[in-house]
Coordinates of C-alpha atoms and ligand atoms in Angstrom, one line a residue:
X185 CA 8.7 24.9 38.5
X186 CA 7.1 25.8 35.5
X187 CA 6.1 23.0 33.0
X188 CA 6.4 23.2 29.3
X189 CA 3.1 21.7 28.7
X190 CA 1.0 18.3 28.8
X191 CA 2.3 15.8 26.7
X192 CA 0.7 12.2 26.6
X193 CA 2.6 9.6 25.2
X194 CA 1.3 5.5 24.6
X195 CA 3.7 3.2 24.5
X196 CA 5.6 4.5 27.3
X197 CA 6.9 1.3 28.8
X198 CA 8.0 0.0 25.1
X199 CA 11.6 0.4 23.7
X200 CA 11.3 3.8 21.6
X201 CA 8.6 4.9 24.6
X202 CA 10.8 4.7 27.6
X203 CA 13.3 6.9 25.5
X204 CA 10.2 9.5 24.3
X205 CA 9.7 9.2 28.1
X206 CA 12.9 10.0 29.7
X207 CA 13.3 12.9 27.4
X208 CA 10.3 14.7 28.0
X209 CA 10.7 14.5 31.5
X210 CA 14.3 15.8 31.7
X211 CA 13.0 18.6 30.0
X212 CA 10.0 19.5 32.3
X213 CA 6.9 18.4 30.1
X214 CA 4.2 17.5 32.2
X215 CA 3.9 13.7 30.6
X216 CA 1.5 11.2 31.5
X217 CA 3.3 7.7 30.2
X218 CA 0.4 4.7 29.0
X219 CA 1.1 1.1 29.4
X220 CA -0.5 -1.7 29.2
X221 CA 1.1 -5.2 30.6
X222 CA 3.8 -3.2 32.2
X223 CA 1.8 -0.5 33.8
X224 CA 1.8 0.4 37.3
X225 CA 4.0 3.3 39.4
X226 CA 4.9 5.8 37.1
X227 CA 2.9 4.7 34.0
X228 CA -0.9 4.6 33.9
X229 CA -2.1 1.4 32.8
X230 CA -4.5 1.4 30.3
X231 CA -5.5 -0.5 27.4
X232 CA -5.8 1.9 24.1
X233 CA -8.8 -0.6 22.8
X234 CA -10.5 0.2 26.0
X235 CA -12.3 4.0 24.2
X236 CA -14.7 4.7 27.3
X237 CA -11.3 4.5 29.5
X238 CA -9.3 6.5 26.9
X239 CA -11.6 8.9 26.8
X240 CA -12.2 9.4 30.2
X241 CA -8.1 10.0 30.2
X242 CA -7.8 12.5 27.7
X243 CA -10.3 14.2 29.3
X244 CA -9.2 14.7 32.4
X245 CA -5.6 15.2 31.1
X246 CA -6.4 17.5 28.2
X247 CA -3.0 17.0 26.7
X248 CA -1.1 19.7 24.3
X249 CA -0.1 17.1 22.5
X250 CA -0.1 13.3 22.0
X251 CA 2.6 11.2 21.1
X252 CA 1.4 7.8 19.7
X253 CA 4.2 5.2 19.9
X254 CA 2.2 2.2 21.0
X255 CA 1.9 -0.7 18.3
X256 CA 2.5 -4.0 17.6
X257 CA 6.0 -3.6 15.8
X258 CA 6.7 -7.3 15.1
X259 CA 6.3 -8.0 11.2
X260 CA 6.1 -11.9 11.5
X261 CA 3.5 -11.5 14.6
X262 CA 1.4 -9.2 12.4
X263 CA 1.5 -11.7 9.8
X264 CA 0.1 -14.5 12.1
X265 CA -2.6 -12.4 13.7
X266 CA -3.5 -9.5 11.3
X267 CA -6.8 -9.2 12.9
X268 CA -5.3 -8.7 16.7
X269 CA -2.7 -6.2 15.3
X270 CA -5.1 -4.5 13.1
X271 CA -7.1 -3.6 16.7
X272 CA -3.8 -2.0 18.2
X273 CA -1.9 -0.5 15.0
X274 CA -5.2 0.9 13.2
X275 CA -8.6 0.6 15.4
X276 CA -7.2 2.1 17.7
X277 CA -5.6 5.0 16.4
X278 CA -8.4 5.4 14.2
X279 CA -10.0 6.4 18.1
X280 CA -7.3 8.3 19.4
X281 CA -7.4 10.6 16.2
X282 CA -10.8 11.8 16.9
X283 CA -10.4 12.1 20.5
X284 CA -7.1 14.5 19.3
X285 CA -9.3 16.4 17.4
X286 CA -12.4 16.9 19.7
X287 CA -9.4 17.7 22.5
X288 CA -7.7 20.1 19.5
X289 CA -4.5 18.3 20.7
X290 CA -1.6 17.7 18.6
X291 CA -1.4 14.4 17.6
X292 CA 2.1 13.0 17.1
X293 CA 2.1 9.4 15.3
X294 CA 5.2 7.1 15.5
X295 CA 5.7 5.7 11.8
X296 CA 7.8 3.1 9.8
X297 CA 10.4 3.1 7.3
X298 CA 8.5 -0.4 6.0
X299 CA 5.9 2.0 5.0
X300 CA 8.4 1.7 1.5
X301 CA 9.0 -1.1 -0.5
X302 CA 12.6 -0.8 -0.4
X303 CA 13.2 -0.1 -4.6
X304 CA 14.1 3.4 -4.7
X305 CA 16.0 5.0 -2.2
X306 CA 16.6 7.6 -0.6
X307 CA 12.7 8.2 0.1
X308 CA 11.4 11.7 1.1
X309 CA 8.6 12.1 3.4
X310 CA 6.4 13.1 1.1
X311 CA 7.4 9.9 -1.5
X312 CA 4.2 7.6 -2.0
X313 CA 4.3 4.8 0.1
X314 CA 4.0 0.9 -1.3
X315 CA 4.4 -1.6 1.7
X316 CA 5.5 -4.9 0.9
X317 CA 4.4 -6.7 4.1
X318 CA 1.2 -6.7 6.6
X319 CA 2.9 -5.0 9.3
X320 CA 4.0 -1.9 6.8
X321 CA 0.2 -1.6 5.9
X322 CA -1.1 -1.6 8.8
X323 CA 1.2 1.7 9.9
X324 CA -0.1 2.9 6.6
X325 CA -3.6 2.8 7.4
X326 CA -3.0 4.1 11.0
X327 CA -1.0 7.2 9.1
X328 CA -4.4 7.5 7.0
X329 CA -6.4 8.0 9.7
X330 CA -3.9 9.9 11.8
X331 CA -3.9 12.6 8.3
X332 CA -7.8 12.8 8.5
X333 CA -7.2 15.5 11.4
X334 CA -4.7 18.4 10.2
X335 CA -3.0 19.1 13.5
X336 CA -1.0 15.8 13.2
X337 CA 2.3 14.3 12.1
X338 CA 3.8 11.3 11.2
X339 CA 7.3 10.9 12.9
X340 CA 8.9 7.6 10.4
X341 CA 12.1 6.2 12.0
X342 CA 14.0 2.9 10.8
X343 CA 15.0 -0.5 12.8
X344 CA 15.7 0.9 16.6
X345 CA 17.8 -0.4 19.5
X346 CA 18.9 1.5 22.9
X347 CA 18.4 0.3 26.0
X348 CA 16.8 -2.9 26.8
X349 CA 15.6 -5.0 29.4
X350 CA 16.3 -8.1 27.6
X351 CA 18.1 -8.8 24.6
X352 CA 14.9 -9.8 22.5
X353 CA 13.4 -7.1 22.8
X354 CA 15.3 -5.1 19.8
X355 CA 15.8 -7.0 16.0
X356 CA 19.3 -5.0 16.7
X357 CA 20.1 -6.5 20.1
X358 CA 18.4 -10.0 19.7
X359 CA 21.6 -10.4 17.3
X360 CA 23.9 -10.6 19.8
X361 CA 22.9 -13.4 21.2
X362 CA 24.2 -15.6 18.0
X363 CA 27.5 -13.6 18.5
X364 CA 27.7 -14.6 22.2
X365 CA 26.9 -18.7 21.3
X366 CA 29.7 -20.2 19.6
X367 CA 27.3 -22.3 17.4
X368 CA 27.4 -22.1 13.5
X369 CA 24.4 -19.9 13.1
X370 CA 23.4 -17.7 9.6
X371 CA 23.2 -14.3 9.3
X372 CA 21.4 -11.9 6.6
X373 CA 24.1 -9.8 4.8
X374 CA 21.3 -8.7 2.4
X375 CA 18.9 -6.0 3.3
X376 CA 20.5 -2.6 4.6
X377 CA 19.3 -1.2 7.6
X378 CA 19.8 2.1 9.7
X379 CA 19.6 1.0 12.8
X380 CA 18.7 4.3 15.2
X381 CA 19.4 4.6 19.2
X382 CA 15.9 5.6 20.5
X383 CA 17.2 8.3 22.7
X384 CA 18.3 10.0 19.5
X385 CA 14.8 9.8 18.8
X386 CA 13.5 11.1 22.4
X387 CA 15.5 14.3 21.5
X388 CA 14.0 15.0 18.7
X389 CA 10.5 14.4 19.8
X390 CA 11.5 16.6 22.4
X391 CA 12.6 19.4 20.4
X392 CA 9.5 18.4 17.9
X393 CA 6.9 18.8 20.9
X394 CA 8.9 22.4 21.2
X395 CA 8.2 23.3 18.5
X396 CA 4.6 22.4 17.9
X397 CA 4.2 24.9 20.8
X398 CA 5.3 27.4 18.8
X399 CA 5.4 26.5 14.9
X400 CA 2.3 24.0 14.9
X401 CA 1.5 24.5 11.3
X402 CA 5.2 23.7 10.3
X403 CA 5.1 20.5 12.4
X404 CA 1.9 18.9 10.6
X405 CA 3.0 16.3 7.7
X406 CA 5.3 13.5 7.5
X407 CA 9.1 13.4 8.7
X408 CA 11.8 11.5 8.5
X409 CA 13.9 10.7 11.2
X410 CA 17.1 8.2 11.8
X411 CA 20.5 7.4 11.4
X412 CA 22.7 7.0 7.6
X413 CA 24.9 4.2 8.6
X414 CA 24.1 1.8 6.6
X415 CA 24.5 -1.7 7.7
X416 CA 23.4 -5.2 6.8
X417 CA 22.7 -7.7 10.2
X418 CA 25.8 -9.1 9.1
X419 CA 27.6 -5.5 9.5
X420 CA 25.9 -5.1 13.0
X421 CA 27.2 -8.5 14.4
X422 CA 31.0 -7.1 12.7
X423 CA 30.6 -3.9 15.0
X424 CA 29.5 -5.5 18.0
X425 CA 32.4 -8.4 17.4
X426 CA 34.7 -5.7 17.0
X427 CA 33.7 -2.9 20.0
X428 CA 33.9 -5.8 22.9
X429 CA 37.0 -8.0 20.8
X430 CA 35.0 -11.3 20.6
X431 CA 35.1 -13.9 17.3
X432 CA 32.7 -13.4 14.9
X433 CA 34.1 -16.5 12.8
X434 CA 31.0 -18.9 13.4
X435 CA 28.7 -16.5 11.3
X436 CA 27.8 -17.2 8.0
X437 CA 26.7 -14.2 6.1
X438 CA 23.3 -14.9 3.8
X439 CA 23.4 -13.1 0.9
X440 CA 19.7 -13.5 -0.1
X441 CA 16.3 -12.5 1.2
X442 CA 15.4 -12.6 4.4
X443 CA 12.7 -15.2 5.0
X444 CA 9.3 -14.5 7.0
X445 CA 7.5 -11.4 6.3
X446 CA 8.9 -9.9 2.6
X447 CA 11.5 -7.3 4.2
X448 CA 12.1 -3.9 1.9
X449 CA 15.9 -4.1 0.4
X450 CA 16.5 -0.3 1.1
X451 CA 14.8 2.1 2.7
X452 CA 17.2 4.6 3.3
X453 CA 15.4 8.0 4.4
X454 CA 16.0 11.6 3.1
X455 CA 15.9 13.9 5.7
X456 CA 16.5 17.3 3.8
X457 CA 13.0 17.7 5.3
X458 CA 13.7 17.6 9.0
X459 CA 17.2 19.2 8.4
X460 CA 15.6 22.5 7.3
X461 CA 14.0 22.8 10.5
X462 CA 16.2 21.1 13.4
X463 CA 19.3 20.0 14.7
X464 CA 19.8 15.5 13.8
X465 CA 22.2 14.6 16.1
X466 CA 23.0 10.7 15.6
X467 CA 24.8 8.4 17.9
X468 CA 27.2 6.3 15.9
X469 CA 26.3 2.7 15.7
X470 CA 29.2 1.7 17.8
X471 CA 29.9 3.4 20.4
X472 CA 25.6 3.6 20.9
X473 CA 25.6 -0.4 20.8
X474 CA 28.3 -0.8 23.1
X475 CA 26.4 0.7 25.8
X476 CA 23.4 -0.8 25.3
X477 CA 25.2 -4.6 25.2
X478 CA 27.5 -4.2 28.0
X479 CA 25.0 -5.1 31.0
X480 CA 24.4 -8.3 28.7
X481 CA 28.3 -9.4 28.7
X482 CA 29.1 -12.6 30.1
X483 CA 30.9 -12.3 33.3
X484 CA 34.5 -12.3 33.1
X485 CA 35.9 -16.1 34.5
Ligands
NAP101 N1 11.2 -1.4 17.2 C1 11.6 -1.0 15.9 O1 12.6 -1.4 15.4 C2 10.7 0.0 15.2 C3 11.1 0.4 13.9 C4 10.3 1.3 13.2 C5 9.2 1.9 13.8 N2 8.8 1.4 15.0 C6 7.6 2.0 15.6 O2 7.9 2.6 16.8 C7 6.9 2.5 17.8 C8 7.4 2.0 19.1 O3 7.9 0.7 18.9 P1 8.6 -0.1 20.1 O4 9.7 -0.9 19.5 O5 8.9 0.8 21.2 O6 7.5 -1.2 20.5 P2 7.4 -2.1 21.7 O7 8.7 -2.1 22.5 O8 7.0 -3.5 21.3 O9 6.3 -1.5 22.7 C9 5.0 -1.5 22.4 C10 4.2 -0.7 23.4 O10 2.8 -0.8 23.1 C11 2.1 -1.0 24.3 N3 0.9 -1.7 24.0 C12 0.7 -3.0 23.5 N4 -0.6 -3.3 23.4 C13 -1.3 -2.2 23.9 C14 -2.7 -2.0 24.2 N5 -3.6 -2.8 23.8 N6 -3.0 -0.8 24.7 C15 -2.1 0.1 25.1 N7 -0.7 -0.1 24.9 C16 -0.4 -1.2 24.3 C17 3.1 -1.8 25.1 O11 2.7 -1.8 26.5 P3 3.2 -3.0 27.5 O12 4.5 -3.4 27.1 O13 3.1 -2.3 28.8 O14 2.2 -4.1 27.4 C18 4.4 -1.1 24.8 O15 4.5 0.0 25.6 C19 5.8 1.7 17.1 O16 4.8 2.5 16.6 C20 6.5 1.0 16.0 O17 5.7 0.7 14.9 C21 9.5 0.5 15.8

């Protein structure tokens, strides 16, 4: 069968990767899926820091386009190590950008609502960006480097969960496990978040990578992409409580900034952008949660 094109995607054993992954195979893209710890099979391993090896891959693959979702997403772990995250979120993209270009590849960059500071919402994706933590800098210089070469975008999405293989591996899911113990435990009620199923997001790259076939000059820019239910943790814990009728009375709602990394308040999108030129279909919060958590229920005594 035919194949839509070459698509090579990073981060393709991660949580928003497997989804980008999935999708682009269902809809016969020729994708070659990067890891790096979890490599092996069906993903190649390789490590994005490694440029003689990266550039032996693109090479040989000579992709249409390259989706760049690989990054160290974890605000407090950028914090502690900005130097190691600063390799992976900016060095390294930095390198993948100019083999894009001498490839003339498309070059598709996964992005971050904490690009914002969280003060003025809704924020179009053309707003100026003012991060208020290292993590949201870091994405801001690998969106710098990414905009030095015009056949690019920058896909920004907000706080993510879908499937995953265990619960910590979302800020979304990693919250259910306070719900589940019985213990006393706080829980922010402060900043408001939009959290976004990652296969909603596969479907759009998918119809994204469609459409730089056809409309690349529309595709270059920014874009904003996610869900509008706006939700606190707090309000996350409620729905999960509420879809699998368990007690949510042992949470105490904190109604006051979250501590580590400085979080933005707000950083609800506006997508009149990426409305003008496809279809956002969003996956409600509830019914997308409860099956993502139900492998993760205790069995029934
Ligand atoms: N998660 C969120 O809530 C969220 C919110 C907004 C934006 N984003 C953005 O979405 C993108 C995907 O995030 P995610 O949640 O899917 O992240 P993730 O689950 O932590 O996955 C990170 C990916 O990066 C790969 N990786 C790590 N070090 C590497 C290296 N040296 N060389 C090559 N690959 C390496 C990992 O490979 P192995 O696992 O095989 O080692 C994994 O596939 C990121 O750009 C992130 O900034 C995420």
């Amino acid at each position: 069968m035919a194949t839509k094109g070459k698509v090579l995607l990073t981060g393709a054993s991660g949580l928003l990767g497997r989804q980008i992954y999935q999708c682009l195979k269902k809809s016969s893209w020729e994708v070659m899926g990067l890891a790096y710890s979890r490599g092996g099979e069906e993903l190649v391993k390789a490590d994005l820091l490694d440029f003689e090896k990266m550039r032996e891959i693109m090479t040989d693959f000579k992709p249409a386009i390259v989706i760049h979702s690989a990054a160290e997403r974890r605000p407090d772990k950028v914090q502690k190590d900005e130097d190691k995250a600063r390799g992976l979120n900016v060095t390294a993209t930095q390198e993948l950008t100019r083999l894009c270009q001498e490839l003339g590849s498309f070059l598709v960059y996964i992005s971050t609502d904490y690009v914002f500071d969280g003060t003025s919402p809704p924020y179009r994706h053309d707003d100026a960006p003012n991060p208020l933590n290292t993590y949201g800098q870091l994405k801001l210089d690998g969106e710098k480097a990414v905009s030095s070469y015009i056949d690019s975008a920058i896909v920004r999405v907000p706080i993510l969960y879908g499937p995953v293989e265990t619960l910590d591996e979302s800020a979304v899911t990693i919250l259910f496990k306070a719900l589940l113990s019985n213990d006393p435990a706080p829980m922010s009620d402060y900043e408001k978040r939009y959290p976004t199923h990652t296969r909603d997001i596969g479907v759009f790259l998918e119809a994204f990578s469609s459409k730089v076939l056809t409309d690349r000059e529309i595709c270059r820019g920014s874009w904003h992409f996610g869900g509008s239910e706006v939700l606190t943790k707090y309000d996350m814990v409620l729905k999960m409580a509420k879809v699998f009728k368990l007690s949510s009375k042992h949470l105490i709602p904190v109604r006051e900034p979250s501590g580590g990394a400085p979080r933005p308040f707000n950083n609800e999108f506006d997508y009149s952008q990426t409305k003008k030129h496809f279809t956002m279909d969003i996956t409600s919060f509830e019914d997308g949660i409860k099956t993502v958590l139900e492998p993760f229920l205790p069995p029934k005594e």
